[in-house]
Amino acid sequence: MIRIALDAMGGDNAPGEIVKGGVQAARDLNLEMILVGKSPLIEEELSKHDVDGLAISIVPASEVVDFEEQPVQAVRQKPDASIVVATRLVKDGKADAVVTAGHTGAAMVASIFTLGCIEGVERPAAGTTYLGIRKPTFFLDGGLNTDCKPEYLAQFAVMGTAYAERIMGIENPAVALISNGAEDNKGNQASIEAFKLLKRSSLNFIGNVEGMDIPGGRADVIVADGFVGNVAAKLSEGLMEALLDIVEEKVGARMSAGERERVLMPAMAELREMTDYQSVGGGLVLGLNGVAASAHGRSTAKAMVSIIELAKWAVENGLVSAIREGCQSLGWGES
Amino acid sequence: MIRIALDAMGGDNAPGEIVKGGVQAARDLNLEMILVGKSPLIEEELSKHDVDGLAISIVPASEVVDFEEQPVQAVRQKPDASIVVATRLVKDGKADAVVTAGHTGAAMVASIFTLGCIEGVERPAAGTTYLGIRKPTFFLDGGLNTDCKPEYLAQFAVMGTAYAERIMGIENPAVALISNGAEDNKGNQASIEAFKLLKRSSLNFIGNVEGMDIPGGRADVIVADGFVGNVAAKLSEGLMEALLDIVEEKVGARMSAGERERVLMPAMAELREMTDYQSVGGGLVLGLNGVAASAHGRSTAKAMVSIIELAKWAVENGLVSAIREGCQSLGWGES
């Protein structure tokens, strides 16, 4: 049974929604759930649910990293913080994956310090499945690395390929670099150099793609630095919300009250559900010697279940060893 | 009467649609139109239209820059290219603005070589009015400068502020930097340094904004490097197209044929018109000692009229001197 170390104290809705999501995941996904944090608080939350027959345990941690804390400092000064303790369970072989909705930076630092990066990976990256308007595209880095050396981008391509193969089940996934034009010579300094590295690699590198190709599904994996990736992901989220509001207004204005209720409301509900960024539930941090997943700070129990499921898939499908093999086969793991 | 030098040979639909747009602009916008290019071809196109009483002249140019040519080389080797000749008319005081739908890079190079940059501006930037989902936001750089020094970004903020004041008529426009988070310390190396420059400036700098704030209209002017700006603009274009297709499908599936015709088709037509990237018609190149505007290569006559009108506004409202004053008041024009 796969064991998930869940940071019960991390997130805007912790511990209530986190524990609730953990209980639900233990039941629905047949997992062993290790809740990490302040025992009395966790026990109080657990008492609200029927946990009979579920594999749920508590590992105490006396501290919590707050959202405003500086990540490196916080992780160094709070060795008994829930995110640090939860990550250590993976390192010590007592859990298969760590999941948190807490401070992303602190989670990242705890992961790097505790688990370390896979040989050949210089920087872990946040992956996210771009709401497949046409078909799902895996998009990274979602925001962990703002300034990227060409090598980082090339490593992201390796990690994204491993993800697409193992988690999304895509054979020989097509990987592309985001750029300001589709031509080979387009790009900024880092992406132009990354293009050359990828061209020489054994990946199925299809070259540069443009902004419209992200929703267009032209590649299975699209690589960007974390600055561009973060702007693109948040722009998409905001634009879809804004556009659906306008659609509702413009279409609704031409309808009778009855038509709005019968046609528009269910259609809009379906569209909002389809494009709900929250339902994606965060993403995996790729490139670590272990499975780590970060959910949005505002995650509810439902979002937690979905990210716990993602972490479970990553464990079941050997994502870490797939990335390791990918790095080795490209000769990047030997330096 | 404002005089526009129009590159009649530039663009996928040249010279037919370009000349047609020029004639229409001369009539509807009360302009003097100087058509630059191969005289026989231009005369042939003109013969298809009623040009009686319109202020239209031809300035011959024997060469054309093709889309695949390397910009600097092309401009150097083809001194009699239509874009070069048209730009020179502005330099020589024979036209007030130059407009082209041809090779953007060549237009940019011709502008820099011929007109030169305003003192204090190191790089011109492409500005674009982001399809105001909520309210119009001016967004730059749209793709001319992929790697930007912090100073370039700060200069873009000055140019964008001048544009918002003079062209959009916004008093004391709020200018923001795009970033991977709203906090002051978020950003990549260049944007973090630009933040500090802008914080010390006399601009109405409101700090960092995120991707969702571009359609959200949180600032009047949003500054990005040309790589991010290009990805964001094209992503928006692609996402809106894709999402409207899905809306049509999902809403339409719940309707009768009669409802689709009466409600859905006109609503979708209105939404597509609202969000039609083409209707924006390209943008001005800011930071030059003269007004220059570049339209999409695929522009039709209608798109040409809209960009010619934009160039006319820029002349009428003194955009160049506004940018010059903006640079001087910040002390950036004195170096």
mmCIF file of C-alpha atoms in Angstrom, chain B residues 89-312:
data_model
loop_
_atom_site.group_PDB
_atom_site.id
_atom_site.type_symbol
_atom_site.label_atom_id
_atom_site.label_comp_id
_atom_site.label_asym_id
_atom_site.label_seq_id
_atom_site.Cartn_x
_atom_site.Cartn_y
_atom_site.Cartn_z
ATOM 1 C CA LEU B 89 10.156 60.134 -46.106
ATOM 2 C CA VAL B 90 9.473 60.566 -42.384
ATOM 3 C CA LYS B 91 13.117 61.353 -41.659
ATOM 4 C CA ASP B 92 13.148 63.971 -44.446
ATOM 5 C CA GLY B 93 9.980 65.630 -43.190
ATOM 6 C CA LYS B 94 8.006 64.571 -46.259
ATOM 7 C CA ALA B 95 5.661 62.313 -44.277
ATOM 8 C CA ASP B 96 4.438 62.320 -40.667
ATOM 9 C CA ALA B 97 4.322 58.582 -40.131
ATOM 10 C CA VAL B 98 5.298 55.324 -41.821
ATOM 11 C CA VAL B 99 3.009 52.291 -41.882
ATOM 12 C CA THR B 100 3.844 48.772 -43.095
ATOM 13 C CA ALA B 101 2.460 45.242 -43.040
ATOM 14 C CA GLY B 102 5.804 43.914 -44.230
ATOM 15 C CA HIS B 103 8.744 42.237 -42.462
ATOM 16 C CA THR B 104 8.562 43.520 -38.859
ATOM 17 C CA GLY B 105 12.266 43.072 -38.219
ATOM 18 C CA ALA B 106 13.220 44.949 -41.377
ATOM 19 C CA ALA B 107 10.788 47.746 -40.504
ATOM 20 C CA MET B 108 12.334 47.973 -37.058
ATOM 21 C CA VAL B 109 15.881 48.062 -38.426
ATOM 22 C CA ALA B 110 14.958 50.629 -41.087
ATOM 23 C CA SER B 111 13.374 52.777 -38.364
ATOM 24 C CA ILE B 112 16.339 52.592 -36.026
ATOM 25 C CA PHE B 113 18.870 53.252 -38.814
ATOM 26 C CA THR B 114 16.874 56.058 -40.418
ATOM 27 C CA LEU B 115 14.913 57.749 -37.651
ATOM 28 C CA GLY B 116 17.041 56.796 -34.675
ATOM 29 C CA CYS B 117 15.894 56.339 -31.092
ATOM 30 C CA ILE B 118 14.700 59.138 -28.852
ATOM 31 C CA GLU B 119 17.442 60.266 -26.489
ATOM 32 C CA GLY B 120 17.231 58.144 -23.377
ATOM 33 C CA VAL B 121 15.611 55.196 -25.154
ATOM 34 C CA GLU B 122 17.990 52.330 -25.804
ATOM 35 C CA ARG B 123 15.510 50.042 -27.566
ATOM 36 C CA PRO B 124 12.220 50.710 -29.307
ATOM 37 C CA ALA B 125 9.329 48.524 -28.208
ATOM 38 C CA ALA B 126 6.198 47.224 -29.867
ATOM 39 C CA GLY B 127 3.080 48.346 -28.091
ATOM 40 C CA THR B 128 -0.277 46.669 -28.308
ATOM 41 C CA THR B 129 -3.633 47.420 -26.780
ATOM 42 C CA TYR B 130 -4.542 44.248 -24.987
ATOM 43 C CA LEU B 131 -8.058 43.345 -25.998
ATOM 44 C CA GLY B 132 -9.763 44.955 -23.080
ATOM 45 C CA ILE B 133 -11.750 42.129 -21.654
ATOM 46 C CA ARG B 134 -12.514 44.429 -18.763
ATOM 47 C CA LYS B 135 -10.857 47.661 -19.803
ATOM 48 C CA PRO B 136 -8.130 48.323 -22.332
ATOM 49 C CA THR B 137 -4.614 47.805 -21.101
ATOM 50 C CA PHE B 138 -1.592 48.924 -23.070
ATOM 51 C CA PHE B 139 0.950 46.160 -23.140
ATOM 52 C CA LEU B 140 4.579 46.356 -24.229
ATOM 53 C CA ASP B 141 6.979 45.003 -25.447
ATOM 54 C CA GLY B 142 5.036 42.757 -27.816
ATOM 55 C CA GLY B 143 8.108 41.031 -29.156
ATOM 56 C CA LEU B 144 10.899 43.288 -30.397
ATOM 57 C CA ASN B 145 13.355 42.744 -27.525
ATOM 58 C CA THR B 146 13.666 39.226 -26.195
ATOM 59 C CA ASP B 147 16.392 39.846 -23.623
ATOM 60 C CA CYS B 148 15.951 43.112 -21.749
ATOM 61 C CA LYS B 149 18.219 45.004 -19.429
ATOM 62 C CA PRO B 150 16.370 46.517 -16.426
ATOM 63 C CA GLU B 151 16.853 49.952 -18.003
ATOM 64 C CA TYR B 152 14.982 48.866 -21.146
ATOM 65 C CA LEU B 153 12.008 47.766 -19.059
ATOM 66 C CA ALA B 154 12.001 51.060 -17.176
ATOM 67 C CA GLN B 155 12.122 52.938 -20.496
ATOM 68 C CA PHE B 156 9.190 50.872 -21.760
ATOM 69 C CA ALA B 157 7.261 52.050 -18.698
ATOM 70 C CA VAL B 158 7.968 55.667 -19.632
ATOM 71 C CA MET B 159 6.901 55.074 -23.239
ATOM 72 C CA GLY B 160 3.785 53.192 -22.194
ATOM 73 C CA THR B 161 2.823 55.963 -19.803
ATOM 74 C CA ALA B 162 3.167 58.558 -22.579
ATOM 75 C CA TYR B 163 1.031 56.368 -24.859
ATOM 76 C CA ALA B 164 -1.689 55.866 -22.243
ATOM 77 C CA GLU B 165 -1.822 59.598 -21.545
ATOM 78 C CA ARG B 166 -1.740 60.867 -25.097
ATOM 79 C CA ILE B 167 -3.420 58.166 -27.135
ATOM 80 C CA MET B 168 -5.747 56.523 -24.636
ATOM 81 C CA GLY B 169 -6.482 59.753 -22.768
ATOM 82 C CA ILE B 170 -5.846 58.293 -19.324
ATOM 83 C CA GLU B 171 -4.778 60.750 -16.665
ATOM 84 C CA ASN B 172 -1.818 59.666 -14.552
ATOM 85 C CA PRO B 173 -1.906 56.097 -15.901
ATOM 86 C CA ALA B 174 -1.049 53.249 -13.548
ATOM 87 C CA VAL B 175 1.940 51.304 -14.840
ATOM 88 C CA ALA B 176 2.942 47.840 -13.631
ATOM 89 C CA LEU B 177 5.582 45.202 -14.252
ATOM 90 C CA ILE B 178 4.481 41.709 -15.143
ATOM 91 C CA SER B 179 5.930 39.202 -12.700
ATOM 92 C CA ASN B 180 5.556 35.731 -11.249
ATOM 93 C CA GLY B 181 3.938 37.103 -8.122
ATOM 94 C CA ALA B 182 2.465 40.357 -6.866
ATOM 95 C CA GLU B 183 4.961 40.833 -4.028
ATOM 96 C CA ASP B 184 7.691 43.453 -4.464
ATOM 97 C CA ASN B 185 10.509 40.928 -4.356
ATOM 98 C CA LYS B 186 9.061 38.614 -7.027
ATOM 99 C CA GLY B 187 10.493 38.557 -10.521
ATOM 100 C CA ASN B 188 13.429 37.502 -12.621
ATOM 101 C CA GLN B 189 16.749 39.298 -12.353
ATOM 102 C CA ALA B 190 15.872 41.969 -14.900
ATOM 103 C CA SER B 191 12.398 42.685 -13.573
ATOM 104 C CA ILE B 192 13.574 42.886 -9.949
ATOM 105 C CA GLU B 193 16.118 45.531 -10.925
ATOM 106 C CA ALA B 194 13.581 47.340 -13.112
ATOM 107 C CA PHE B 195 11.225 47.369 -10.127
ATOM 108 C CA LYS B 196 13.791 49.340 -8.141
ATOM 109 C CA LEU B 197 14.318 51.843 -10.973
ATOM 110 C CA LEU B 198 10.578 52.353 -11.352
ATOM 111 C CA LYS B 199 10.027 52.673 -7.615
ATOM 112 C CA ARG B 200 12.374 55.676 -7.624
ATOM 113 C CA SER B 201 10.767 57.239 -10.724
ATOM 114 C CA SER B 202 8.014 59.821 -10.877
ATOM 115 C CA LEU B 203 5.771 57.428 -12.820
ATOM 116 C CA ASN B 204 2.559 56.131 -11.257
ATOM 117 C CA PHE B 205 4.191 52.750 -10.709
ATOM 118 C CA ILE B 206 1.859 50.339 -8.923
ATOM 119 C CA GLY B 207 4.340 47.464 -8.636
ATOM 120 C CA ASN B 208 4.177 43.892 -9.876
ATOM 121 C CA VAL B 209 1.107 42.309 -11.404
ATOM 122 C CA GLU B 210 0.512 38.667 -12.338
ATOM 123 C CA GLY B 211 -0.695 36.926 -15.474
ATOM 124 C CA MET B 212 -4.361 37.097 -14.509
ATOM 125 C CA ASP B 213 -4.081 40.856 -14.156
ATOM 126 C CA ILE B 214 -3.460 41.337 -17.893
ATOM 127 C CA PRO B 215 -7.072 40.569 -18.852
ATOM 128 C CA GLY B 216 -8.159 41.754 -15.411
ATOM 129 C CA GLY B 217 -7.293 45.351 -16.261
ATOM 130 C CA ARG B 218 -5.490 46.055 -12.987
ATOM 131 C CA ALA B 219 -3.095 48.500 -14.669
ATOM 132 C CA ASP B 220 -3.351 50.906 -17.585
ATOM 133 C CA VAL B 221 0.104 49.947 -18.801
ATOM 134 C CA ILE B 222 1.809 46.599 -18.284
ATOM 135 C CA VAL B 223 5.487 46.190 -19.081
ATOM 136 C CA ALA B 224 7.144 42.914 -20.033
ATOM 137 C CA ASP B 225 10.191 41.923 -22.004
ATOM 138 C CA GLY B 226 9.436 41.062 -25.624
ATOM 139 C CA PHE B 227 9.727 37.316 -25.043
ATOM 140 C CA VAL B 228 7.149 37.226 -22.261
ATOM 141 C CA GLY B 229 5.041 39.842 -24.040
ATOM 142 C CA ASN B 230 4.953 37.860 -27.238
ATOM 143 C CA VAL B 231 4.057 34.596 -25.487
ATOM 144 C CA ALA B 232 1.330 36.348 -23.485
ATOM 145 C CA ALA B 233 -0.212 38.066 -26.525
ATOM 146 C CA LYS B 234 -0.235 34.925 -28.658
ATOM 147 C CA LEU B 235 -1.432 32.744 -25.784
ATOM 148 C CA SER B 236 -4.356 35.117 -25.270
ATOM 149 C CA GLU B 237 -5.199 35.034 -28.953
ATOM 150 C CA GLY B 238 -5.086 31.235 -29.109
ATOM 151 C CA LEU B 239 -6.897 30.661 -25.849
ATOM 152 C CA MET B 240 -9.783 32.931 -26.759
ATOM 153 C CA GLU B 241 -10.223 31.263 -30.128
ATOM 154 C CA ALA B 242 -10.101 27.810 -28.556
ATOM 155 C CA LEU B 243 -12.431 28.699 -25.720
ATOM 156 C CA LEU B 244 -15.035 30.323 -27.969
ATOM 157 C CA ASP B 245 -15.087 27.178 -30.116
ATOM 158 C CA ILE B 246 -15.799 25.089 -27.019
ATOM 159 C CA VAL B 247 -18.418 27.542 -25.778
ATOM 160 C CA GLU B 248 -20.207 27.331 -29.106
ATOM 161 C CA GLU B 249 -20.140 23.541 -28.974
ATOM 162 C CA LYS B 250 -21.250 23.161 -25.349
ATOM 163 C CA VAL B 251 -23.953 25.819 -25.395
ATOM 164 C CA GLY B 252 -25.132 24.845 -28.871
ATOM 165 C CA ALA B 253 -25.512 21.203 -27.877
ATOM 166 C CA ARG B 254 -28.243 22.208 -25.434
ATOM 167 C CA MET B 255 -30.215 24.239 -27.980
ATOM 168 C CA SER B 256 -32.683 23.622 -30.757
ATOM 169 C CA ALA B 257 -31.685 24.597 -34.295
ATOM 170 C CA GLY B 258 -33.938 27.635 -34.026
ATOM 171 C CA GLU B 259 -32.335 28.780 -30.769
ATOM 172 C CA ARG B 260 -28.885 28.324 -32.214
ATOM 173 C CA GLU B 261 -29.763 30.575 -35.114
ATOM 174 C CA ARG B 262 -31.582 33.206 -33.090
ATOM 175 C CA VAL B 263 -29.381 33.330 -29.975
ATOM 176 C CA LEU B 264 -26.082 31.565 -30.374
ATOM 177 C CA MET B 265 -24.927 32.659 -33.818
ATOM 178 C CA PRO B 266 -25.290 36.406 -33.266
ATOM 179 C CA ALA B 267 -23.838 36.156 -29.754
ATOM 180 C CA MET B 268 -20.804 34.247 -31.015
ATOM 181 C CA ALA B 269 -20.341 36.708 -33.869
ATOM 182 C CA GLU B 270 -20.346 39.557 -31.362
ATOM 183 C CA LEU B 271 -17.900 37.756 -29.065
ATOM 184 C CA ARG B 272 -15.546 36.896 -31.932
ATOM 185 C CA GLU B 273 -15.615 40.483 -33.169
ATOM 186 C CA MET B 274 -14.865 41.730 -29.655
ATOM 187 C CA THR B 275 -11.925 39.431 -29.185
ATOM 188 C CA ASP B 276 -10.654 39.446 -32.766
ATOM 189 C CA TYR B 277 -6.962 40.019 -32.561
ATOM 190 C CA GLN B 278 -6.892 41.145 -36.160
ATOM 191 C CA SER B 279 -9.205 44.025 -35.423
ATOM 192 C CA VAL B 280 -6.512 45.484 -33.191
ATOM 193 C CA GLY B 281 -4.427 45.651 -36.354
ATOM 194 C CA GLY B 282 -0.868 45.582 -35.063
ATOM 195 C CA GLY B 283 0.794 48.342 -33.143
ATOM 196 C CA LEU B 284 3.069 51.313 -32.947
ATOM 197 C CA VAL B 285 6.790 51.028 -32.534
ATOM 198 C CA LEU B 286 7.546 53.321 -29.615
ATOM 199 C CA GLY B 287 10.795 55.093 -28.842
ATOM 200 C CA LEU B 288 11.717 56.339 -32.323
ATOM 201 C CA ASN B 289 12.225 59.884 -33.556
ATOM 202 C CA GLY B 290 9.110 59.536 -35.668
ATOM 203 C CA VAL B 291 5.859 57.629 -35.818
ATOM 204 C CA ALA B 292 6.126 54.087 -37.190
ATOM 205 C CA ALA B 293 3.440 51.417 -37.117
ATOM 206 C CA SER B 294 3.607 47.741 -38.030
ATOM 207 C CA ALA B 295 0.557 45.712 -39.019
ATOM 208 C CA HIS B 296 0.300 41.912 -39.048
ATOM 209 C CA GLY B 297 1.678 40.383 -42.239
ATOM 210 C CA ARG B 298 -1.720 38.898 -43.012
ATOM 211 C CA SER B 299 -3.507 42.250 -42.774
ATOM 212 C CA THR B 300 -6.438 43.013 -45.011
ATOM 213 C CA ALA B 301 -7.566 46.458 -46.196
ATOM 214 C CA LYS B 302 -9.748 46.768 -43.081
ATOM 215 C CA ALA B 303 -6.806 46.053 -40.778
ATOM 216 C CA MET B 304 -4.681 48.549 -42.700
ATOM 217 C CA VAL B 305 -7.251 51.296 -42.181
ATOM 218 C CA SER B 306 -7.256 50.612 -38.458
ATOM 219 C CA ILE B 307 -3.463 50.788 -38.140
ATOM 220 C CA ILE B 308 -3.281 53.895 -40.331
ATOM 221 C CA GLU B 309 -5.795 55.477 -37.974
ATOM 222 C CA LEU B 310 -3.577 54.514 -35.022
ATOM 223 C CA ALA B 311 -0.588 56.189 -36.693
ATOM 224 C CA LYS B 312 -2.718 59.278 -37.348
#
